[in-house]
Coordinates of C-alpha atoms and ligand atoms in Angstrom, one line a residue:
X6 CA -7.3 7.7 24.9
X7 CA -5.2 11.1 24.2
X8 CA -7.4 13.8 23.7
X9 CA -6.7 16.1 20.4
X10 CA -5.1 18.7 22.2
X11 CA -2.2 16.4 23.9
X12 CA -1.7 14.4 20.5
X13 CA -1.3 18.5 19.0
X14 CA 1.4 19.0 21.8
X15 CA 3.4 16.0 20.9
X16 CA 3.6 17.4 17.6
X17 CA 6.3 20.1 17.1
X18 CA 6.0 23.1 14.7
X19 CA 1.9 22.1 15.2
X20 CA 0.1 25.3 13.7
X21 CA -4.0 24.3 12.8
X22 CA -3.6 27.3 10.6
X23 CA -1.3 27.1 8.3
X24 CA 0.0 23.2 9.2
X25 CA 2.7 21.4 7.3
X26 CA 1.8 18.6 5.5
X27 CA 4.7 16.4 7.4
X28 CA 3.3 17.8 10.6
X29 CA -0.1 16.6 9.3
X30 CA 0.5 13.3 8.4
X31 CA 2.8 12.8 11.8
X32 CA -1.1 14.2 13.8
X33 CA -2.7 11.8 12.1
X34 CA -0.3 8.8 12.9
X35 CA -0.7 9.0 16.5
X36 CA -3.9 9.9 16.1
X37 CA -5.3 7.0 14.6
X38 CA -6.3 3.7 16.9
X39 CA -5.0 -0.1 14.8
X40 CA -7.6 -2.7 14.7
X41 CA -7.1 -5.9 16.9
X42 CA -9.7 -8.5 15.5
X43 CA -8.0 -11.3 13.8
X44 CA -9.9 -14.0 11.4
X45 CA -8.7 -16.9 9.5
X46 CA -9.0 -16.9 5.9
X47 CA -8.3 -19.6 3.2
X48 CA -5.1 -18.6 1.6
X49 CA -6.1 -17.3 -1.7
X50 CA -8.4 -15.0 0.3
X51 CA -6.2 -13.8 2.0
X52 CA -4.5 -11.5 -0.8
X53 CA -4.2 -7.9 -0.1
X54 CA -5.2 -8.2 3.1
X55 CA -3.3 -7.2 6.8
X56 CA -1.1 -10.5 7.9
X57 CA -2.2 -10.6 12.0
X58 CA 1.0 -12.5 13.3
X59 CA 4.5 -13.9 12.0
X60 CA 4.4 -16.6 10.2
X61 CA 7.0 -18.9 11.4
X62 CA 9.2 -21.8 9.0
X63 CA 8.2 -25.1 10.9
X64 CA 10.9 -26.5 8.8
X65 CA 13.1 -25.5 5.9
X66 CA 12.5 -24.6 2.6
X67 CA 13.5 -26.4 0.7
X68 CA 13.8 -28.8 2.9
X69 CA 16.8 -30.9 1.9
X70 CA 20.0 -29.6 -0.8
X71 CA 19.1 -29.8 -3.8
X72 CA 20.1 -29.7 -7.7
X73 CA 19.8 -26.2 -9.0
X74 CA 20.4 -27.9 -12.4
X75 CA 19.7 -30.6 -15.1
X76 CA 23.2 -33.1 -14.8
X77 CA 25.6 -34.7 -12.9
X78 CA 25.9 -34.1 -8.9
X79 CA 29.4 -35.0 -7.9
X80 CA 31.9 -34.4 -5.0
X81 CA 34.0 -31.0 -5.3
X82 CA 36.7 -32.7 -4.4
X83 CA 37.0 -35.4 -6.9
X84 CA 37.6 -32.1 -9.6
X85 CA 41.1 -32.5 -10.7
X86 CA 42.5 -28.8 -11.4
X87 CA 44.0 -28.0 -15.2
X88 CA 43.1 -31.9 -16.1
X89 CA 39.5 -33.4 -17.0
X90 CA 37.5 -34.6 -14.5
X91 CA 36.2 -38.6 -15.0
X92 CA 33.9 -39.7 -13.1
X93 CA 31.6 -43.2 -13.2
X94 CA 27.6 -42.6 -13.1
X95 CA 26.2 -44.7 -10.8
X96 CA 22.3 -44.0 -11.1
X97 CA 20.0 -41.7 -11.2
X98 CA 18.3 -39.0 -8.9
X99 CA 14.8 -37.3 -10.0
X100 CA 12.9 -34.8 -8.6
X101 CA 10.2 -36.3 -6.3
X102 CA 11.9 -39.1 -6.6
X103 CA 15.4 -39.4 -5.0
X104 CA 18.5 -42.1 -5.4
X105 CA 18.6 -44.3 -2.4
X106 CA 21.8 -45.8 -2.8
X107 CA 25.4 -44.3 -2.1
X108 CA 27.9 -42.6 -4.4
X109 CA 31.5 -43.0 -3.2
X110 CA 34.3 -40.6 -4.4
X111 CA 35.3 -40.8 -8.3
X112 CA 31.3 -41.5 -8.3
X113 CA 28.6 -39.1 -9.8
X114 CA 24.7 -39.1 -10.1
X115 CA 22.5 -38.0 -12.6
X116 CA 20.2 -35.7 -11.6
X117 CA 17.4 -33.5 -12.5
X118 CA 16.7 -29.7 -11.2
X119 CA 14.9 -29.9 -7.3
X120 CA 16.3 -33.5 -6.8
X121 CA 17.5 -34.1 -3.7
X122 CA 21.7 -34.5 -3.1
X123 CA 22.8 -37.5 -2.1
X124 CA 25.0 -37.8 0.8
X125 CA 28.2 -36.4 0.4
X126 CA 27.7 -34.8 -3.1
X127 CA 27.7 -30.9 -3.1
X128 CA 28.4 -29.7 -6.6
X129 CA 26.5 -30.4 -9.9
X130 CA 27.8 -30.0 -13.3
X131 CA 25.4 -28.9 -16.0
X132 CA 24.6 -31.5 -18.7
X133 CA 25.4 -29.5 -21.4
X134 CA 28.9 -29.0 -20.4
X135 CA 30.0 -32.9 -19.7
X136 CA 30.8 -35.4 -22.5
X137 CA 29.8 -39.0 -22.1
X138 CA 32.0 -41.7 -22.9
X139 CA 29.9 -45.1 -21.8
X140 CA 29.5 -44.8 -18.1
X141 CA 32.2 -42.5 -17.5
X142 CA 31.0 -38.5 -17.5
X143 CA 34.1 -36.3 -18.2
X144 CA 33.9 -33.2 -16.7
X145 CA 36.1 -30.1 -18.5
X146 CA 38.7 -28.4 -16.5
X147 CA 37.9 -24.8 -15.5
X148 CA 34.0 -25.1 -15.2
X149 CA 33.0 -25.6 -12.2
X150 CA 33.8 -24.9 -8.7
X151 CA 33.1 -26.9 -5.5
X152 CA 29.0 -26.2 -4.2
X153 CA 28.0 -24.8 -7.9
X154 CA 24.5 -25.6 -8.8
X155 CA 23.4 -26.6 -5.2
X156 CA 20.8 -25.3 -3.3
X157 CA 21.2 -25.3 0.3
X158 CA 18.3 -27.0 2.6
X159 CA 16.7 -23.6 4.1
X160 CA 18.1 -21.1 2.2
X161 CA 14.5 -19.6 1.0
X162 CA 13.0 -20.0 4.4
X163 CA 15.1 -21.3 7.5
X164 CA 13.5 -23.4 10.4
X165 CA 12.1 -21.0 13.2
X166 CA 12.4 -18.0 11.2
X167 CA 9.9 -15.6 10.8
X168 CA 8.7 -16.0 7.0
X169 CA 7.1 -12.8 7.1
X170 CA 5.9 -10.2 9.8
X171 CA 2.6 -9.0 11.0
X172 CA 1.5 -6.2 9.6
X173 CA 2.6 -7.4 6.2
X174 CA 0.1 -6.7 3.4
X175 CA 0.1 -10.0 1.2
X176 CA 1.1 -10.1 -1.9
X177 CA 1.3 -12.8 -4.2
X178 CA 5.0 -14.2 -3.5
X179 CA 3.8 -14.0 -0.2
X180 CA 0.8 -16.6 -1.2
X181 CA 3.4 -18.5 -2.6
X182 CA 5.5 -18.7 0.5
X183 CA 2.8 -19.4 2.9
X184 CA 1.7 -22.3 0.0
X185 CA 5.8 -23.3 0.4
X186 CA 5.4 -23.8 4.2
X187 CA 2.3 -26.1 3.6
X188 CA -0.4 -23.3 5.5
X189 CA -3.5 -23.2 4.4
X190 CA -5.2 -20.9 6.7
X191 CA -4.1 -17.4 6.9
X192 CA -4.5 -15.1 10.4
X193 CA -5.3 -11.0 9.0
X194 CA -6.6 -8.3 10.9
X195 CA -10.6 -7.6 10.3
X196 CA -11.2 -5.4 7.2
X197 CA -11.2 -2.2 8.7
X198 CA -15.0 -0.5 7.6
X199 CA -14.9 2.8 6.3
X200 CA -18.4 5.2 5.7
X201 CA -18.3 8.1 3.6
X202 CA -20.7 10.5 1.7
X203 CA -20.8 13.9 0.5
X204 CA -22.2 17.3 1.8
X205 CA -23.6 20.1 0.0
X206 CA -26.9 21.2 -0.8
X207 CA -25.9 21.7 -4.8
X208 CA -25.3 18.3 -5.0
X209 CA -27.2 16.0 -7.2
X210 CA -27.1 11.9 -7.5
X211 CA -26.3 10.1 -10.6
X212 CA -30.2 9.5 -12.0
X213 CA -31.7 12.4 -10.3
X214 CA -32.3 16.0 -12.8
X215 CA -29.7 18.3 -12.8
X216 CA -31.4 21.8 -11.4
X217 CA -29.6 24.9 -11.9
X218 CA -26.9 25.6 -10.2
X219 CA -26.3 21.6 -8.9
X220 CA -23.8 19.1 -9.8
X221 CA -23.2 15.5 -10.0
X222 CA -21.7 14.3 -7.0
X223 CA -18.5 12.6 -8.2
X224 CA -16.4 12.7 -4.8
X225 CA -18.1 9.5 -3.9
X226 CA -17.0 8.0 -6.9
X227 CA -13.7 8.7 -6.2
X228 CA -13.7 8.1 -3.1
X229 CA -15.0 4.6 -3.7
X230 CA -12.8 3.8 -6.4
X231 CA -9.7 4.6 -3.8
X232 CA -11.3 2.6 -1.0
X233 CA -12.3 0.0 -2.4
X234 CA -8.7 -0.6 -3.8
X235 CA -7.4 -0.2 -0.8
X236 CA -9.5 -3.9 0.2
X237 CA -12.0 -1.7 3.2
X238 CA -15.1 -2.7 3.9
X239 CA -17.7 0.2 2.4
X240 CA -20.3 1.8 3.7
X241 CA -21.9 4.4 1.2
X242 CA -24.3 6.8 2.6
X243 CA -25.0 8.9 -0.8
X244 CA -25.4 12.7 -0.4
X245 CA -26.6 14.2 2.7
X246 CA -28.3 17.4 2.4
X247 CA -27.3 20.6 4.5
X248 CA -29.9 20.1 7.4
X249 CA -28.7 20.1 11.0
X250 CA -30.6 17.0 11.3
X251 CA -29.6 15.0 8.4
X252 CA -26.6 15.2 9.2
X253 CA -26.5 14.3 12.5
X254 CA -28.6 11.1 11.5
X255 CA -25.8 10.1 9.0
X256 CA -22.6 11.0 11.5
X257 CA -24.4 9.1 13.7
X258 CA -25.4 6.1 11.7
X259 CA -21.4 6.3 10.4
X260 CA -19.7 6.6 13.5
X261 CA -21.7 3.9 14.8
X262 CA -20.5 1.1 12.7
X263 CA -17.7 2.2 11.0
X264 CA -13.6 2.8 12.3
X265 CA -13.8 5.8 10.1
X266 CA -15.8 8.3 8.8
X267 CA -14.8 10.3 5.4
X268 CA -16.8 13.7 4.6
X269 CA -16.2 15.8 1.3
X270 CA -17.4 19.3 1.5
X271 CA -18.5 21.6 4.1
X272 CA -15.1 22.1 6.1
X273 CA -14.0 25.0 4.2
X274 CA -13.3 28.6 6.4
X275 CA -16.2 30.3 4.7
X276 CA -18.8 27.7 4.6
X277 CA -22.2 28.7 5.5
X278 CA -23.6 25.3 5.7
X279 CA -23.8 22.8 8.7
X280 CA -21.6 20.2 8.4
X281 CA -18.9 21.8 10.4
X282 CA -20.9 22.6 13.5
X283 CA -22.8 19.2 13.6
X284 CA -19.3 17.8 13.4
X285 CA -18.0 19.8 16.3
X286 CA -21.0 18.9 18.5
X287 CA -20.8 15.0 17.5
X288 CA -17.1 14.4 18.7
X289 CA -13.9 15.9 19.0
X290 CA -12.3 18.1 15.8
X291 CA -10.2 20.3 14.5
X292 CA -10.3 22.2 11.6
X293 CA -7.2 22.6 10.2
X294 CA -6.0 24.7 7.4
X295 CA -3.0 22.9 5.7
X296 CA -0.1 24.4 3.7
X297 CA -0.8 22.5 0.7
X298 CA -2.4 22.9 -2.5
X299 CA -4.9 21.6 -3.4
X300 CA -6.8 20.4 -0.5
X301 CA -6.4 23.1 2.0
X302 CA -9.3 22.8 4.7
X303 CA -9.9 19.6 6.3
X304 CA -11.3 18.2 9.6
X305 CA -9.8 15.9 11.7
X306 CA -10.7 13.8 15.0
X307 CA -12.8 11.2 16.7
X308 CA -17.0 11.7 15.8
X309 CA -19.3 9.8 17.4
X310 CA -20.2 8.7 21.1
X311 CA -21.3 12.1 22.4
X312 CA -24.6 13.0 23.6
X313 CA -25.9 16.8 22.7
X314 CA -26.7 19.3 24.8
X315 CA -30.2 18.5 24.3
X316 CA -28.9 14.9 25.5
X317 CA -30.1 13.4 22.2
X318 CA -27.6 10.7 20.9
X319 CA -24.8 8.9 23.6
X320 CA -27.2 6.0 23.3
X321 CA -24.5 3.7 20.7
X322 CA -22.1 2.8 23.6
X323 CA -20.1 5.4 23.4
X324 CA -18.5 4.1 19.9
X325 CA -16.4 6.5 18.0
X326 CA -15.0 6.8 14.8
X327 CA -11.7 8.5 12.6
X328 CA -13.2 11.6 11.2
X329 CA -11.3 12.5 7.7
X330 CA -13.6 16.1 6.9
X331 CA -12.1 16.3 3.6
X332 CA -12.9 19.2 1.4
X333 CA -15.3 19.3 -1.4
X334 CA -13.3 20.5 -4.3
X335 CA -12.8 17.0 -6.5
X336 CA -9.0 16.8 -6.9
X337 CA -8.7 18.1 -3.3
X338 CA -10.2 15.5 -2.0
X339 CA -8.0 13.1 -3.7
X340 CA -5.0 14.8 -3.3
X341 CA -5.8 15.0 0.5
X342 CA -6.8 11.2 0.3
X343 CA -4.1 10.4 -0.8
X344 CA -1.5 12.4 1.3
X345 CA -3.0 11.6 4.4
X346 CA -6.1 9.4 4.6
X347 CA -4.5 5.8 2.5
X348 CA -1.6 5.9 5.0
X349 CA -4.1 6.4 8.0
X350 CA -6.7 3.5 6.9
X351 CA -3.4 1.3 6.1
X352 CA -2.2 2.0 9.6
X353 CA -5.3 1.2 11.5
X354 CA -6.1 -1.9 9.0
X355 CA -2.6 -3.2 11.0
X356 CA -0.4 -2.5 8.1
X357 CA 3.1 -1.7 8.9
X358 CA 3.8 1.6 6.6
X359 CA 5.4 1.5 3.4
X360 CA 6.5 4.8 2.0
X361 CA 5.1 5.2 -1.7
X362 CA 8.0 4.9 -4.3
X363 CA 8.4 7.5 -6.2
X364 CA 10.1 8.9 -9.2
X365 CA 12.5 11.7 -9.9
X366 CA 11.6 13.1 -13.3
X367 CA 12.8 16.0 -15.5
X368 CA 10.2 19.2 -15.5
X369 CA 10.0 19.6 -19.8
X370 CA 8.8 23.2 -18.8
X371 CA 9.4 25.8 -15.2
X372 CA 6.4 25.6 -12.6
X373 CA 6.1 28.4 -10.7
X374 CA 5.5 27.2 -6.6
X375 CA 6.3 29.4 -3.4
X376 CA 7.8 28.3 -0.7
X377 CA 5.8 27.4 2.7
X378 CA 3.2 24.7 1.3
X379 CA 3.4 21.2 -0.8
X380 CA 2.2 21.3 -4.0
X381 CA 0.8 18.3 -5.7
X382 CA 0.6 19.0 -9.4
X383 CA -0.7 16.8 -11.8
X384 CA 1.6 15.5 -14.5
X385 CA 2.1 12.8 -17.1
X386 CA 5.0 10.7 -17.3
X387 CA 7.3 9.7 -20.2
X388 CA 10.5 8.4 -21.4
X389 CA 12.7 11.5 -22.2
X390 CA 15.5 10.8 -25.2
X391 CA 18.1 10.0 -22.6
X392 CA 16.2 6.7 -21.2
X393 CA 15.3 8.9 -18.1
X394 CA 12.1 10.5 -17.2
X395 CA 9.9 13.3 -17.8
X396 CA 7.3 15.1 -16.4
X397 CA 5.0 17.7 -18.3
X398 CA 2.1 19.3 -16.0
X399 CA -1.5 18.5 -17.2
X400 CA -3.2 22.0 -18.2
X401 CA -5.0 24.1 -15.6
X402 CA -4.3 22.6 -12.3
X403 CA -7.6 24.1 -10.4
X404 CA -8.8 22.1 -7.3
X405 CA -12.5 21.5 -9.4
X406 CA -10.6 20.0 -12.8
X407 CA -11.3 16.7 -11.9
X408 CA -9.9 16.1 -15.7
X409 CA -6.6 17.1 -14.8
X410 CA -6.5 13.8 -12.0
X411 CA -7.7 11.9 -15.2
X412 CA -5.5 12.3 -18.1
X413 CA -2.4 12.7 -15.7
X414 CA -0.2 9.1 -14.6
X415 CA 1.4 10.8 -11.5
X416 CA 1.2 13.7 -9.0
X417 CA 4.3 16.2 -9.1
X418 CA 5.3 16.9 -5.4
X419 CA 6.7 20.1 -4.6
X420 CA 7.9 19.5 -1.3
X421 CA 6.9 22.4 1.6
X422 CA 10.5 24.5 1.6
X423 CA 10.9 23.5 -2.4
X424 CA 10.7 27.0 -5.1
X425 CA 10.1 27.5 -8.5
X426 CA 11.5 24.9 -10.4
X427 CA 13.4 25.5 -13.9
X428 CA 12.5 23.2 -17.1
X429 CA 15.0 20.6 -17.2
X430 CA 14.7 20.1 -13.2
X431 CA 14.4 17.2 -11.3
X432 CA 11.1 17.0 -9.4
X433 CA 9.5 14.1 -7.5
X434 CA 6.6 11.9 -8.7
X435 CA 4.3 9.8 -7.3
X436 CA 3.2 7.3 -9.7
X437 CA -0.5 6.5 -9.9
X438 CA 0.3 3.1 -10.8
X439 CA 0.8 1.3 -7.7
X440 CA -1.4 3.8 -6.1
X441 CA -5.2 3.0 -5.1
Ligands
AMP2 P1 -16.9 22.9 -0.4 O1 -15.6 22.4 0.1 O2 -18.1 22.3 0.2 O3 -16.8 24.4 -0.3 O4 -16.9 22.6 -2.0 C1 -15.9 23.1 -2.8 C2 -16.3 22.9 -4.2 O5 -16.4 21.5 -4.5 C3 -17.7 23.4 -4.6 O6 -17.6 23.9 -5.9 C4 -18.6 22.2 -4.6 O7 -19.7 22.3 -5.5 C5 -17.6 21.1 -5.0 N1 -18.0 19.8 -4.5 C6 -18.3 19.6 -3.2 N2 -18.6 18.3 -3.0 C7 -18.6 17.7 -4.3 C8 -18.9 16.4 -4.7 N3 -19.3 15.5 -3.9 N4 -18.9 16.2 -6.1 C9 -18.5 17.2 -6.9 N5 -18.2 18.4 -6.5 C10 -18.3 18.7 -5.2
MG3 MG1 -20.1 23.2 0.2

């Protein structure tokens, strides 16, 4: 295992102070260990989760050519050119249920959509487009063209070829596929288990008073709302209070049965509580100050593992966990959640990485942004006149307006190099739909 300070090294342009966002997210990526474990699952279970291994066609889908339509299947080259086509219907092919005998040229078959194609037929002409005249089907000049309205044998999933990958996270055509090669148990990668709570002696849970000066602790509310859409397996651990050894017990407790660890609060430069000295004596951290906004302090390593000076702890085999110290402030933390800590849980659930779409929308007024950090700005997302789209940021944009996440449909993303931008601009979007 690398320690922090050669994954840092590997990393150009790596400043802890004042760290690019890219720079960041690249950190993390090598940073991050991918679980092994693979289970079987029923098929319907296995939605949304982390495919373990390539699923491979044993034979083709479909497996023989078939009719793409309701009519006649014929030979191409029985179709006269500039003249009618007549031809003699000799039977009758239905789906399920295919024509045994033979057609022989200047012969056709009726057939319905998914039946198989006899021998030697290739093309099918659409019912609606034939006249009848007894037992004779007269096709039209001009209609049709040799192979129309056949489906090849294999041409949604070929023998031997990989259906879909590992790493693939299933969606449902992919439940229909796997259905379409007759599997009915699914290998995926062990849900990864994620522990979180939140730091900070002001902090007060939902049922308890409110005492002056305290808040309702909503970052693990968020935070559970975003992990549990991502499909990890939670592990709540409420609100721990600003005591050296509180929070040990709950790092401890977390690191010891989770693959990662996520923190709000406490990991700001100024902070006079704890949480950042416990977490610097339980593992291996850094505390990085990103160029972003929001979401500027955050810790970052492996917790876990490590006996104290004292030579308390060490006794959990030596177990460690991802520590994501993410700051306290409510939208930082799911700004930062979402810049760096979905595509680090994806990774180590197996999941090959996906970049988010997103959209370019018109600005309807100027944001002001300096150079040297990535904003993400809140906005909400229409139709503008023109059919395109438009953007318009939400109000006050402070890290603690947790309304601002709320009411807005997208982040704006003012990239790191990226100025002010004039109304009318083109600016990038990141969709919440989609999103966890
Ligand atoms: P900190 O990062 O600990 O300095 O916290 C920054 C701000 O976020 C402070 O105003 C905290 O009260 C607030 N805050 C921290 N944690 C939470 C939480 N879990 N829920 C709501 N607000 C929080
Ligand atoms: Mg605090």
């Amino acid at each position: 295992m690398k320690s922090l300070q050669a994954i840092a090294a590997e990393v150009s342009g790596y400043d802890p102070n004042a760290l690019p966002v890219a720079q960041a997210q690249e950190f993390i990526g090598r940073l991050v260990p991918r679980v092994t474990a693979v289970e079987m699952l029923p098929l319907r279970s296995a939605l949304g989760r982390v495919l373990a291994r390539d699923l491979v066609s044993a034979f083709n889908v479909p497996a023989h050519d078939n009719s793409a339509m309701d009519g006649y299947a014929l030979r191409g080259s029985d179709l006269a050119a500039g003249a009618p086509t007549r031809l003699v219907a000799v039977g009758t092919g239905l789906a399920g249920q295919p024509f045994g005998g033979e057609v022989a040229a200047g012969q056709c078959l009726r057939i319905t959509t998914g039946a198989v194609m006899p021998a030697g037929l290739d093309t099918v002409v659409p019912q609606e487009f034939v006249r009848i005249e007894g037992d004779a089907v007269i096709v039209p000049p001009g209609i049709l063209r040799p192979g129309d309205n056949r489906r090849l044998a294999g041409e949604d999933l070929a023998v031997g070829e990989p259906a879909l990958q590992a790493g693939r996270v299933l969606r449902p055509a992919d439940l229909g596929m796997i259905a379409s090669l007759g599997v009915a148990e699914v290998p995926v990668f062990r849900r990864l288990r994620v522990a979180f709570f939140s730091t900070g002696d002001e902090l007060r849970s939902i049922g308890e008073p409110l005492d002056e000066g305290c808040v309702y602790d909503s970052n693990r509310y968020t935070l559970w709302g975003m992990l549990a859409r991502l499909g990890v397996e939670l592990l709540d651990l409420g609100v721990v209070r600003d005591d050296p050894a509180a929070l040990e017990a709950a790092f401890r407790e977390a690191a010891a049965c989770a693959d990662a660890v996520i923190t709000s609060g406490g990991v700001s430069v100024g902070e006079a509580d704890h949480t950042k000295k416990i977490m610097a004596e339980l593992g291996e951290v850094l505390f990085w100050r990103i160029a972003m906004r929001p979401g500027r302090p955050m810790a970052i390593g492996r917790i876990g593992g490590v006996a104290t000076a004292d030579g308390r702890g060490g006794a959990d085999g030596g177990h460690q966990a991802i520590l994501f110290g993410l700051p306290g402030n409510p939208v930082a933390v799911m700004v930062t959640f979402y810049a760096f800590v979905r595509d680090a849980l994806l990774a180590m659930s197996g999941a090959t990485a996906e970049p988010l779409p997103m959209l370019r929308a018109a600005s309807t007024a100027a944001i002001r942004k300096k150079p040297g950090r990535t904003e993400y700005q809140r906005g909400i997302v229409t139709r503008a006149a023109d059919g395109g789209w438009q953007v318009a940021i939400t109000g006050s944009q402070g890290s603690g307006i947790l309304r601002s996440m709320s009411v807005a449909n997208g982040l704006v993303v003012l990239g790191h190099a990226q100025g002010s931008v004039a109304a009318g601009e083109q600016v990038d979007v990141l969709p919440f739909d989609g999103l966890v």
